[in-house]
Coordinates of C-alpha atoms in Angstrom, one line a residue:
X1 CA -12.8 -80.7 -54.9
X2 CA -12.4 -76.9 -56.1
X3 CA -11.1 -74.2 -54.0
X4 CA -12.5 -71.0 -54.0
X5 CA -10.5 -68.1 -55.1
X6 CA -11.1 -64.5 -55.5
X7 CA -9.6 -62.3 -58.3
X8 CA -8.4 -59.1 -58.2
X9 CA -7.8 -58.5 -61.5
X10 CA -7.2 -60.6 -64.7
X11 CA -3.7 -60.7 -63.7
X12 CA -3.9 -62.1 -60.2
X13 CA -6.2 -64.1 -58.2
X14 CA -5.8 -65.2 -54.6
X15 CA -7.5 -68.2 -53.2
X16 CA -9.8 -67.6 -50.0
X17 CA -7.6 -69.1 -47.1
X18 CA -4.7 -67.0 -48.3
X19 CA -6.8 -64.3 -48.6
X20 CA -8.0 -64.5 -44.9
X21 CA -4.2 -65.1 -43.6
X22 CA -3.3 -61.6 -45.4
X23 CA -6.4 -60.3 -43.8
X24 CA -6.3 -61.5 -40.4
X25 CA -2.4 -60.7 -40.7
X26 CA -2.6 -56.8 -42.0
X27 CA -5.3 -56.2 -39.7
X28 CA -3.1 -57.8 -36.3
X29 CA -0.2 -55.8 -37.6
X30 CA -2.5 -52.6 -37.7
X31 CA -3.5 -53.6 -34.0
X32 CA 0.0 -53.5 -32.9
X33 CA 1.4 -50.3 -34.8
X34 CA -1.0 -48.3 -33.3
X35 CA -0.7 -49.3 -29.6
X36 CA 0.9 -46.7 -28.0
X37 CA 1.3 -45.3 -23.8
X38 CA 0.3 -41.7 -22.5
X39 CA 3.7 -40.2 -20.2
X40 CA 3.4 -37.7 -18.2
X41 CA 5.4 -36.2 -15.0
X42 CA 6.3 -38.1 -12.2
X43 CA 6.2 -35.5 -9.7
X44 CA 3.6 -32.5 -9.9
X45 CA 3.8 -29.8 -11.3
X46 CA 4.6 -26.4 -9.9
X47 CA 3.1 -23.2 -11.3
X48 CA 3.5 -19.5 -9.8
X49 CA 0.0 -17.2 -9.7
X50 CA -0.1 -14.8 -11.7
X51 CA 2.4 -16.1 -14.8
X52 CA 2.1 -19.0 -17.1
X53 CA 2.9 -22.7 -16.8
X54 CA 3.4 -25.9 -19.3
X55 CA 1.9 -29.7 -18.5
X56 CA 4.1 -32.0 -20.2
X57 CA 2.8 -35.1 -22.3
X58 CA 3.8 -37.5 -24.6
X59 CA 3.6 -40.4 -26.4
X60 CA 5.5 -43.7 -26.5
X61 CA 6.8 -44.6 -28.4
X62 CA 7.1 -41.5 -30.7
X63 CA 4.3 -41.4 -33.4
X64 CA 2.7 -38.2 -35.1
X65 CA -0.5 -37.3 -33.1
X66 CA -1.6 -34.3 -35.8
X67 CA -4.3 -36.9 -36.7
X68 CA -5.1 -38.1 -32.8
X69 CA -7.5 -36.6 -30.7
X70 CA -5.7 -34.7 -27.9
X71 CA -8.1 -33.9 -25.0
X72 CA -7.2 -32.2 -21.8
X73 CA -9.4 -32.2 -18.5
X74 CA -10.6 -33.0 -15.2
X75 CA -13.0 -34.6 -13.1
X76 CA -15.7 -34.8 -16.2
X77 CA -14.4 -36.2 -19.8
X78 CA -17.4 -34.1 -21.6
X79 CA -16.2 -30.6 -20.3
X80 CA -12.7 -30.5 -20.9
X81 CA -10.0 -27.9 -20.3
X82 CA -8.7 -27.7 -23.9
X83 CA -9.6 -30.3 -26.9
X84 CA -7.4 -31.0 -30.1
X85 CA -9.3 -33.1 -32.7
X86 CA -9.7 -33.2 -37.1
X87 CA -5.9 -31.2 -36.8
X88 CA -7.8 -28.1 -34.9
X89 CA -8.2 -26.8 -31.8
X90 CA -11.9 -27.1 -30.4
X91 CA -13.6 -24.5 -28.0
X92 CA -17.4 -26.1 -28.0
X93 CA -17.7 -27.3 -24.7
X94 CA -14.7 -25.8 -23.1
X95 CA -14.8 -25.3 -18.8
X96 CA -15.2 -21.3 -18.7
X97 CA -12.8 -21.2 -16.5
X98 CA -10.6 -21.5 -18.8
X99 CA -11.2 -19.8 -21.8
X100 CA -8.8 -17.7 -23.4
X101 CA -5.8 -19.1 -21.3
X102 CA -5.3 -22.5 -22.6
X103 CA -2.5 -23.5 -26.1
X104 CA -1.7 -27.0 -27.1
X105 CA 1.7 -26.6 -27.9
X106 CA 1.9 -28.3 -31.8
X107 CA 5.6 -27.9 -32.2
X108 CA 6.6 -31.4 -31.3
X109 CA 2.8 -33.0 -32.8
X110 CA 4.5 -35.2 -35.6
X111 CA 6.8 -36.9 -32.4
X112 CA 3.5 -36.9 -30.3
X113 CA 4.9 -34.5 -27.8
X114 CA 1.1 -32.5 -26.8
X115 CA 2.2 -30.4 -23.4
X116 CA -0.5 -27.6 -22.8
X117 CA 0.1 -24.4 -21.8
X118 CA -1.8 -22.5 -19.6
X119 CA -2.1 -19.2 -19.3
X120 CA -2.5 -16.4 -16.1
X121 CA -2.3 -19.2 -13.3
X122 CA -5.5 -19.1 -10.7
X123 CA -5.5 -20.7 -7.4
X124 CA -8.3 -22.8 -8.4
X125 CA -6.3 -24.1 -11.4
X126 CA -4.3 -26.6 -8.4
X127 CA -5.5 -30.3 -9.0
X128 CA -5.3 -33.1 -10.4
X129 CA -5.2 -33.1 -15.1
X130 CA -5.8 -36.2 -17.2
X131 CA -3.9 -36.0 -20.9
X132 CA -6.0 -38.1 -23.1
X133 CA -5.0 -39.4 -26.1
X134 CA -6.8 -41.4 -28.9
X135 CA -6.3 -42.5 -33.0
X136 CA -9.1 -44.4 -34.5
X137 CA -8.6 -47.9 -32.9
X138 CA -6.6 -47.3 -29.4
X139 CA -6.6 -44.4 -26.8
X140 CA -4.4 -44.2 -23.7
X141 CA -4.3 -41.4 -20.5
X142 CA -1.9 -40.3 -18.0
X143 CA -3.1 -38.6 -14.7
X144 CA -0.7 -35.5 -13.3
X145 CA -1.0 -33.3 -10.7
X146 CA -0.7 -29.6 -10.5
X147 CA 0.5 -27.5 -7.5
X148 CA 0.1 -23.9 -7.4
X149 CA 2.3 -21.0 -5.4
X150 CA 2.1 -17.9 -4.8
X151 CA 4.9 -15.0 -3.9
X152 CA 3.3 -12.2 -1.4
X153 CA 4.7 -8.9 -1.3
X154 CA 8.3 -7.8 0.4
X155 CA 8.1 -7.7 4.1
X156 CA 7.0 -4.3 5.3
X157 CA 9.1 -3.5 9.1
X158 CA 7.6 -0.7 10.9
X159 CA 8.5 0.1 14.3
X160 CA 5.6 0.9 16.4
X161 CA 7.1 2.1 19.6
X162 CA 8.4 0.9 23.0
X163 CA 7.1 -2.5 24.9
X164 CA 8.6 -4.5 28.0
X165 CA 11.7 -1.7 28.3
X166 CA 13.1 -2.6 24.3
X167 CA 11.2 -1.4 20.8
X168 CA 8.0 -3.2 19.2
X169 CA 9.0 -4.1 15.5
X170 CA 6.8 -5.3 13.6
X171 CA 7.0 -7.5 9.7
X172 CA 3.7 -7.5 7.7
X173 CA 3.4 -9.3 4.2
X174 CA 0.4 -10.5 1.8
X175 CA -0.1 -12.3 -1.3
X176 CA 1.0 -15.7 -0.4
X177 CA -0.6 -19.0 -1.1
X178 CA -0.1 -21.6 0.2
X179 CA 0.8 -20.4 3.6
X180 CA 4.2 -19.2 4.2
X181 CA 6.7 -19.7 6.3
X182 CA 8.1 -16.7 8.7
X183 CA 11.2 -16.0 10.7
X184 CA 13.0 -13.3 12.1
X185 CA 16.7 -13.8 12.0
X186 CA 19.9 -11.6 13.5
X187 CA 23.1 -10.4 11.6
X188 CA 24.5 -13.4 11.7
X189 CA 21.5 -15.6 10.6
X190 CA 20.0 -17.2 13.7
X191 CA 16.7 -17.3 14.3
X192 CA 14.9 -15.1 16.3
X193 CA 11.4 -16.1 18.9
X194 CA 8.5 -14.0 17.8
X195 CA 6.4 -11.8 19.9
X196 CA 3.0 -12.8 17.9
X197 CA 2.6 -14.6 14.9
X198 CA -1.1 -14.3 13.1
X199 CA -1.6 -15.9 9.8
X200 CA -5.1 -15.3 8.0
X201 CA -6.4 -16.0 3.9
X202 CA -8.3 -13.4 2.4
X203 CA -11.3 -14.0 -0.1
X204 CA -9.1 -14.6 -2.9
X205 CA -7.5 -17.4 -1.0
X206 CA -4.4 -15.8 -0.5
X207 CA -2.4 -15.7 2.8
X208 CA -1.3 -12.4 5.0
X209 CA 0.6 -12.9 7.6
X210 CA 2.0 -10.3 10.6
X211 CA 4.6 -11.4 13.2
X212 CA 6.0 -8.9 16.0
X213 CA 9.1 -8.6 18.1
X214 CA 10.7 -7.1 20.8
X215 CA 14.0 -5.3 20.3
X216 CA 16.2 -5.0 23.0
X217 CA 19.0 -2.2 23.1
X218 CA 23.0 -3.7 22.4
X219 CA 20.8 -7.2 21.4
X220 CA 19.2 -8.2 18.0
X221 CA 19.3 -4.4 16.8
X222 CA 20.2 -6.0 13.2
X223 CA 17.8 -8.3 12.5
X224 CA 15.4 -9.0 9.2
X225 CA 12.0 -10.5 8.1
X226 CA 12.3 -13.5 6.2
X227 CA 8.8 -15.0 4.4
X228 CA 9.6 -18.5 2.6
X229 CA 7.5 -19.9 0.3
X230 CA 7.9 -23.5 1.0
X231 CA 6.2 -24.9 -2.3
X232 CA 8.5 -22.7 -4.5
X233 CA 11.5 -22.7 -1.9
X234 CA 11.8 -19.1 -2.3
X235 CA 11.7 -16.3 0.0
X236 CA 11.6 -12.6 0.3
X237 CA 13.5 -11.0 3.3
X238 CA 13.8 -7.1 4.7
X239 CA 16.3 -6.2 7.2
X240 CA 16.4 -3.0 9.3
X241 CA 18.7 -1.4 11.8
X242 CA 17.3 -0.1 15.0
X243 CA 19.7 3.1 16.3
X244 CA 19.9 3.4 19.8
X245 CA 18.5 6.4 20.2
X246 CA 15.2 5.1 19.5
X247 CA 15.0 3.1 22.7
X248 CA 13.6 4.3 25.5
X249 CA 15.6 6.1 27.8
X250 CA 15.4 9.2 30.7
X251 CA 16.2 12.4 28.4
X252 CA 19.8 14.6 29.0
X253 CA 18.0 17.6 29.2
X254 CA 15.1 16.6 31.3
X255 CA 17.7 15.4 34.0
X256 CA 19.7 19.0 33.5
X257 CA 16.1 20.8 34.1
X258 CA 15.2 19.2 37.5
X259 CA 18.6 19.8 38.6
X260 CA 18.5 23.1 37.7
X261 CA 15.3 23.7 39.6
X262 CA 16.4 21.6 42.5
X263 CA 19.4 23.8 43.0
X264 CA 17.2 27.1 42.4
X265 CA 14.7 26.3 44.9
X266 CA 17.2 25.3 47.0
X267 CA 18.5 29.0 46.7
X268 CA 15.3 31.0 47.0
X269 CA 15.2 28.7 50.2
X270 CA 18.2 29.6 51.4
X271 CA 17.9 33.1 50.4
X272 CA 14.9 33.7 52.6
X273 CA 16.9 31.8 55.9
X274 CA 19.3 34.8 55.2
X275 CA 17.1 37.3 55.4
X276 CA 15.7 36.0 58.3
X277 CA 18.6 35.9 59.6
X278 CA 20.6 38.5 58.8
X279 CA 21.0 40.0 62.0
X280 CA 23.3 37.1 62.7
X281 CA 25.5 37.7 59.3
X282 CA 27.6 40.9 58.0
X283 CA 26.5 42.0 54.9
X284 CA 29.5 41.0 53.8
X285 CA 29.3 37.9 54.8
X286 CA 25.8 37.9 52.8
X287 CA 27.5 38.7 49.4
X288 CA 30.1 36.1 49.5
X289 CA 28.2 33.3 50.5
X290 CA 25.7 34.1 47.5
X291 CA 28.9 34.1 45.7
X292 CA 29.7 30.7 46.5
X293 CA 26.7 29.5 46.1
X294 CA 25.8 30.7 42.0
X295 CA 29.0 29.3 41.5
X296 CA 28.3 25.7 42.3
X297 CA 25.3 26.4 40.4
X298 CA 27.0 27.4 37.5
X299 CA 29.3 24.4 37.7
X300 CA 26.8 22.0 38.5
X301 CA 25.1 23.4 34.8
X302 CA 28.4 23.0 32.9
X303 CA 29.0 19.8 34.1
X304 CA 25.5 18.2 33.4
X305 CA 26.0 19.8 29.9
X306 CA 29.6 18.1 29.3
X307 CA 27.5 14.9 30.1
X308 CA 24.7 15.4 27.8
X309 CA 25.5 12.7 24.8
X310 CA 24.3 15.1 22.0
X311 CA 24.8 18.7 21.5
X312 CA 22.1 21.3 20.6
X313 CA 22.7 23.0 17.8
X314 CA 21.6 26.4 16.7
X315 CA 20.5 26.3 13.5
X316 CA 19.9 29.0 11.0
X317 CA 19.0 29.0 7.6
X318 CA 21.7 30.4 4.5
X319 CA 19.9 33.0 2.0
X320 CA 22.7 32.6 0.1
X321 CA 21.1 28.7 -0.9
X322 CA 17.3 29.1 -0.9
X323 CA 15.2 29.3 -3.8
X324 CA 14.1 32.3 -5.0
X325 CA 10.6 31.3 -4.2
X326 CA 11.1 30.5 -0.5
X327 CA 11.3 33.6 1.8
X328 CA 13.4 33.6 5.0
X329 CA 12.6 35.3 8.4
X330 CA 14.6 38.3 9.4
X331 CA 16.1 35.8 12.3
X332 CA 16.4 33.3 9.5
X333 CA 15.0 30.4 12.0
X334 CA 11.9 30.0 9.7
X335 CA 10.9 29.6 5.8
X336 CA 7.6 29.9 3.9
X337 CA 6.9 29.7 0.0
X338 CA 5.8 32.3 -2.0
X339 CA 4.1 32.1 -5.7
X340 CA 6.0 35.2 -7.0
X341 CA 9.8 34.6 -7.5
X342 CA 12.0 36.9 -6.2
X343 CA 14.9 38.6 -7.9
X344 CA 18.2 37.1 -6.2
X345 CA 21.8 36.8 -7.9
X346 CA 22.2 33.0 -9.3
X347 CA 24.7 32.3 -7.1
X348 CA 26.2 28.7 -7.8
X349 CA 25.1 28.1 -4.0
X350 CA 21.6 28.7 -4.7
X351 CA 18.8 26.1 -5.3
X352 CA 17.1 27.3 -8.9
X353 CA 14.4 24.4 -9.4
X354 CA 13.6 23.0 -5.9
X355 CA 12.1 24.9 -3.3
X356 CA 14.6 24.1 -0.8
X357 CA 17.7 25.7 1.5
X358 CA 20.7 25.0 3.5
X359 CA 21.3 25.5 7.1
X360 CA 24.5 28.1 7.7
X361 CA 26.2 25.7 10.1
X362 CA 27.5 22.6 8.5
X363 CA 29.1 19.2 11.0
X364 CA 32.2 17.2 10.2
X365 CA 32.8 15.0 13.6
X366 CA 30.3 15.0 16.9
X367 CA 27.0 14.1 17.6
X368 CA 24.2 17.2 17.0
X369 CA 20.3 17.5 16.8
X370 CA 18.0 20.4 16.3
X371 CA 14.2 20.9 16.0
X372 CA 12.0 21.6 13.1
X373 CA 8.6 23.0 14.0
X374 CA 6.3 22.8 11.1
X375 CA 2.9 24.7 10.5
X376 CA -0.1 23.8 8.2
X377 CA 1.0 22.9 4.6
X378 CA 0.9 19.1 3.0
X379 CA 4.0 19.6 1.3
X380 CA 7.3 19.6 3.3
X381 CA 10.5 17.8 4.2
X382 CA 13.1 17.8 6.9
X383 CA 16.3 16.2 7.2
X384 CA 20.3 17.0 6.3
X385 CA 21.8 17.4 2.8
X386 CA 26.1 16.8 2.2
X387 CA 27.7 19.7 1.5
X388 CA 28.3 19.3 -2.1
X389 CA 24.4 18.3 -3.2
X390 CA 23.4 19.4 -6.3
X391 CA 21.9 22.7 -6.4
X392 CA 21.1 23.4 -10.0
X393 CA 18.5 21.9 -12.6
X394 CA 16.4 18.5 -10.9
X395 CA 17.2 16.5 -7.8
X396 CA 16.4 13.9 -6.6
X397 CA 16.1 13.7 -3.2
X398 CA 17.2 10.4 -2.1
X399 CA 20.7 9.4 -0.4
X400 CA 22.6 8.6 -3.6
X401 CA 22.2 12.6 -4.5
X402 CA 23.2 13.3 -0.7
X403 CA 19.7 14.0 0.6
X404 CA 18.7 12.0 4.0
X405 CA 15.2 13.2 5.0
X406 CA 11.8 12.3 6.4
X407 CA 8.8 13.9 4.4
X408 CA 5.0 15.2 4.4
X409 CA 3.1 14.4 0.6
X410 CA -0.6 15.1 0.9
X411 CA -1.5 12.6 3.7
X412 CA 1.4 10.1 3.3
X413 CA 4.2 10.4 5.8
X414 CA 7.3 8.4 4.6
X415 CA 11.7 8.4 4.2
X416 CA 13.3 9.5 1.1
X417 CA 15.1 6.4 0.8
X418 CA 15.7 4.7 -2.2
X419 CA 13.7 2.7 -3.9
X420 CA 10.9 4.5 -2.2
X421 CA 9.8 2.8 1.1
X422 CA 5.9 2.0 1.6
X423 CA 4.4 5.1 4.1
X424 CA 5.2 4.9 7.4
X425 CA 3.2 3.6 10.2
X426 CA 2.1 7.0 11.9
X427 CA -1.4 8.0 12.3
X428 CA -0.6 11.2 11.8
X429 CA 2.3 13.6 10.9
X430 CA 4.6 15.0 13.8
X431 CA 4.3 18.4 14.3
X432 CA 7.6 19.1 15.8
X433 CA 10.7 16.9 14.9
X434 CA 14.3 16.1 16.1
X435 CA 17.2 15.7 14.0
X436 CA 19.7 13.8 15.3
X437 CA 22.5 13.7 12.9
X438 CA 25.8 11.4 14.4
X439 CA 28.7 12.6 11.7
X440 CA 31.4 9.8 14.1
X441 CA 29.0 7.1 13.0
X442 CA 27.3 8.5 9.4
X443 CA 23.8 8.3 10.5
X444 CA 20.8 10.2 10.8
X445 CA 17.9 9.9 13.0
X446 CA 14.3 11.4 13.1
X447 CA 12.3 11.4 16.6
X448 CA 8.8 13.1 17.2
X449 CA 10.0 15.8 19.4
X450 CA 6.4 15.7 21.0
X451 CA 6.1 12.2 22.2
X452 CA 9.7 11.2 22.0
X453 CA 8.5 8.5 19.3
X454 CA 11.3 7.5 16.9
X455 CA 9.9 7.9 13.4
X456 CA 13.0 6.4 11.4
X457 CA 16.8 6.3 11.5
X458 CA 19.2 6.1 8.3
X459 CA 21.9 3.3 9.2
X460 CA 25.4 3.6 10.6
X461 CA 27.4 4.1 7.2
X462 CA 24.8 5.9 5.6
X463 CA 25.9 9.4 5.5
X464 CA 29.4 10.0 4.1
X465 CA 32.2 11.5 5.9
X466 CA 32.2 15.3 4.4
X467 CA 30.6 18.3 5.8
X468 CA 26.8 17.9 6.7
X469 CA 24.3 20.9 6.8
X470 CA 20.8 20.9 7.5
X471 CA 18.3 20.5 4.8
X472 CA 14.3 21.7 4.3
X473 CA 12.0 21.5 1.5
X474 CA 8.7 23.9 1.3
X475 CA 6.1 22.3 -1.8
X476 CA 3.3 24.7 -1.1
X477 CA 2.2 28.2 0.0
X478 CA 0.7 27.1 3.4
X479 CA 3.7 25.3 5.2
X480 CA 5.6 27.2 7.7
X481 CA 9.2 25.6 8.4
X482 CA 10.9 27.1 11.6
X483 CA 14.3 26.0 13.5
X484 CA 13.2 25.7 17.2
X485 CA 15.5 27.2 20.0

């Protein structure tokens, strides 16, 4: 019996069941080199809107996948999020979606490491990805899932007046996603009950909240906004200090006003019994007993002034500082701006680039407020300056150059602080404005003068300990700056 053999060659020839053992054999060992798994993460991944995130994926064990099909997608195999096949990257077919903001990474190809990178993060990229990879005789997947966060903005605080005998405060914030998590907390970190609490998402998806609470005077008047991203396990907080001058409260010279009429009604009263009566009196008698009576009068004044807890000062404005473009009244209570500069000595005093000037009377200790009345004009701030701000070439006016001051820019109404503070919440600017400048504590408060709404205090610590004068800026020809009586 012959056995069939095939030959190669002249120089070797294989029978046929050895030749279908080397078969079967190369063909199993093929099989089994090219089985491989698909890894991916665990746990999902986490990607903040707005900025770019990585998927991770590999093989296992490591083999080179520049020859493998890498495809990336979704819910539907055919229309993928990215596709790497033939050693290129392939866009025919691609989810629109995602166009222009996908990269398989090909660094680690040769060790089968394919992570894809995706660019520009969308809320509607959250979900679940499938990492699909395939040579020409096996294939294998992984499923991982994709979480998607987004920071808001930095709380806004406003105060928005008085409620239930304390101040309203109240923390707004947008740009979240998913929805955040907000607090109010005290100095030392406890947290505060909210007034209101209203969370709503927007057409793009994203969250805004705004949560209110009630400030009571000597309780909670350091206290901050905390939003917490719970996803991300980040937050964004904004404290503020509420002076107590801002809560409500029976005014000094309100109570000094009605006594004052009390006690002069009283006399015209009594003034008139006296004449009626005056056949009953000497004139002498008269004279002295209206004597005794302005007196008391007169002490009952002084006294309710002693008690008064801030003093009125009498501000007026120093030529010597302002700019040769600002012109002073002959009282020197009021300022305007003029387009023609006016020939004044450069005296190192004087302001040369910034329209603004010093009050004469500067304050080292005590508690002192004036008035500023202002007219027309969108251009215009009020507040105090230290005694050594800069006066030649640019400012800026902010409290690290010594400048602590509320101000009027075409429509917006807001504190020179620094960084710059968003607008704040008035519907209109105050006509009329208290400074209330406390040199014992370093701080500096503003107050509409015609509603006795407080518009924004500087904290304790704020202002240095050195001499403190009144500041004003004019930035255009129709304001009218005056120091009320």
């Amino acid at each position: 019996m012959k056995v069939l053999s095939f030959c190669h060659s002249s120089r070797a020839c294989f029978p046929l069941p050895g030749f279908i053992i080397f078969f079967f054999t190369c063909y199993v060992h093929r099989m089994e080199s090219a089985k491989f798994t698909v890894i991916g993460p665990s746990d999902p991944v986490t990607a903040i809107l707005g900025q770019e995130t990585v998927l991770p994926c590999h093989l296992s064990p490591s083999m080179s996948a520049v020859n493998m099909e890498v495809r990336w997608f979704r819910s539907e195999f055919a229309s993928f999020v990215h596709l790497y096949r033939d050693g290129k990257d392939r866009y025919d077919g691609q989810m629109p979606d995602y166009r222009g903001r996908t990269e398989l990474l090909k660094a680690g190809l040769r060790d089968g490491i394919v992570p894809l990178r995706i660019l520009n993060i969308r809320r509607a990229d959250e979900g679940l990805y499938l990492c699909f990879v395939q040579d020409d005789t096996f294939y294998g997947e992984t499923v991982l899932e994709l979480w998607v966060a987004g920071l808001g903005s930095a709380p806004l605080i406003s105060v928005e007046g008085h409620q239930d005998g304390g101040i309203r405060v109240v923390c707004q914030s947008a740009g979240w996603y998913p929805e955040p998590e907000v607090l109010w907390k005290d100095r030392s970190g406890r947290h505060l009950p909210s007034l209101s609490e209203t969370t709503s998402q927007r057409d793009n998806g994203l969250f805004e909240t705004e949560t209110a609470l009630i400030v009571i005077e000597h309780s909670n008047q350091n206290l901050s906004c905390c939003i917490r991203n719970t996803v991300l396990n980040q937050e964004k907080e904004s404290a503020v200090y509420i002076a107590d001058s801002f809560f409500p409260r029976v005014n000094p010279w309100m109570v000094v006003l009605s006594v004052i009429l009390a006690v002069l009604f009283g006399f015209i009263g009594l003034t008139v019994y006296l004449f009626k009566t005056k056949d009953n009196r000497t004139e002498s008698d008269h004279s002295r007993y209206i004597s005794v009576l302005l007196g008391k009068l007169n002490e009952e004044i002084g006294w309710r002034r002693s008690v008064a807890p801030i003093e009125e000062a009498n501000v007026t404005l120093d030529p010597d500082t302002a700019h040769p473009q600002l012109v002073l009244s002959e009282d020197q209570k009021s300022v305007r701006w003029e387009d023609t500069r006016q020939h004044l000595p450069d005296n190192p005093e004087r302001f040369d680039t910034w329209p603004c000037v010093l009050g004469c009377e500067g304050f080292t200790s005590g508690r002192h407020c004036w008035e500023v009345e202002v007219k027309d004009g969108q251009c215009w701030a009020v507040g105090v300056a230290r005694e050594s701000v800069r006066r030649k070439g640019e400012i800026s006016c902010s409290p690290e150059w010594g400048i602590w001051a509320v101000e009027q820019w075409w429509g917006q109404f807001r504190a020179l602080t620094s960084p710059v503070t968003p607008p704040l919440p008035l519907s209109r600017a105050p006509s009329r404005i208290r400074v209330c400048l406390d040199c014992d504590r370093g701080q500096v408060t503003f107050i509409d003068a015609g509603d006795e709404a407080p518009i924004f205090t500087f904290p304790p610590g704020s202002v240095p300990g050195e001499r403190i004068r009144p500041w004003l800026w004019v930035g255009d020809r129709d304001t009218r700056l005056r120091l009320c009586p």
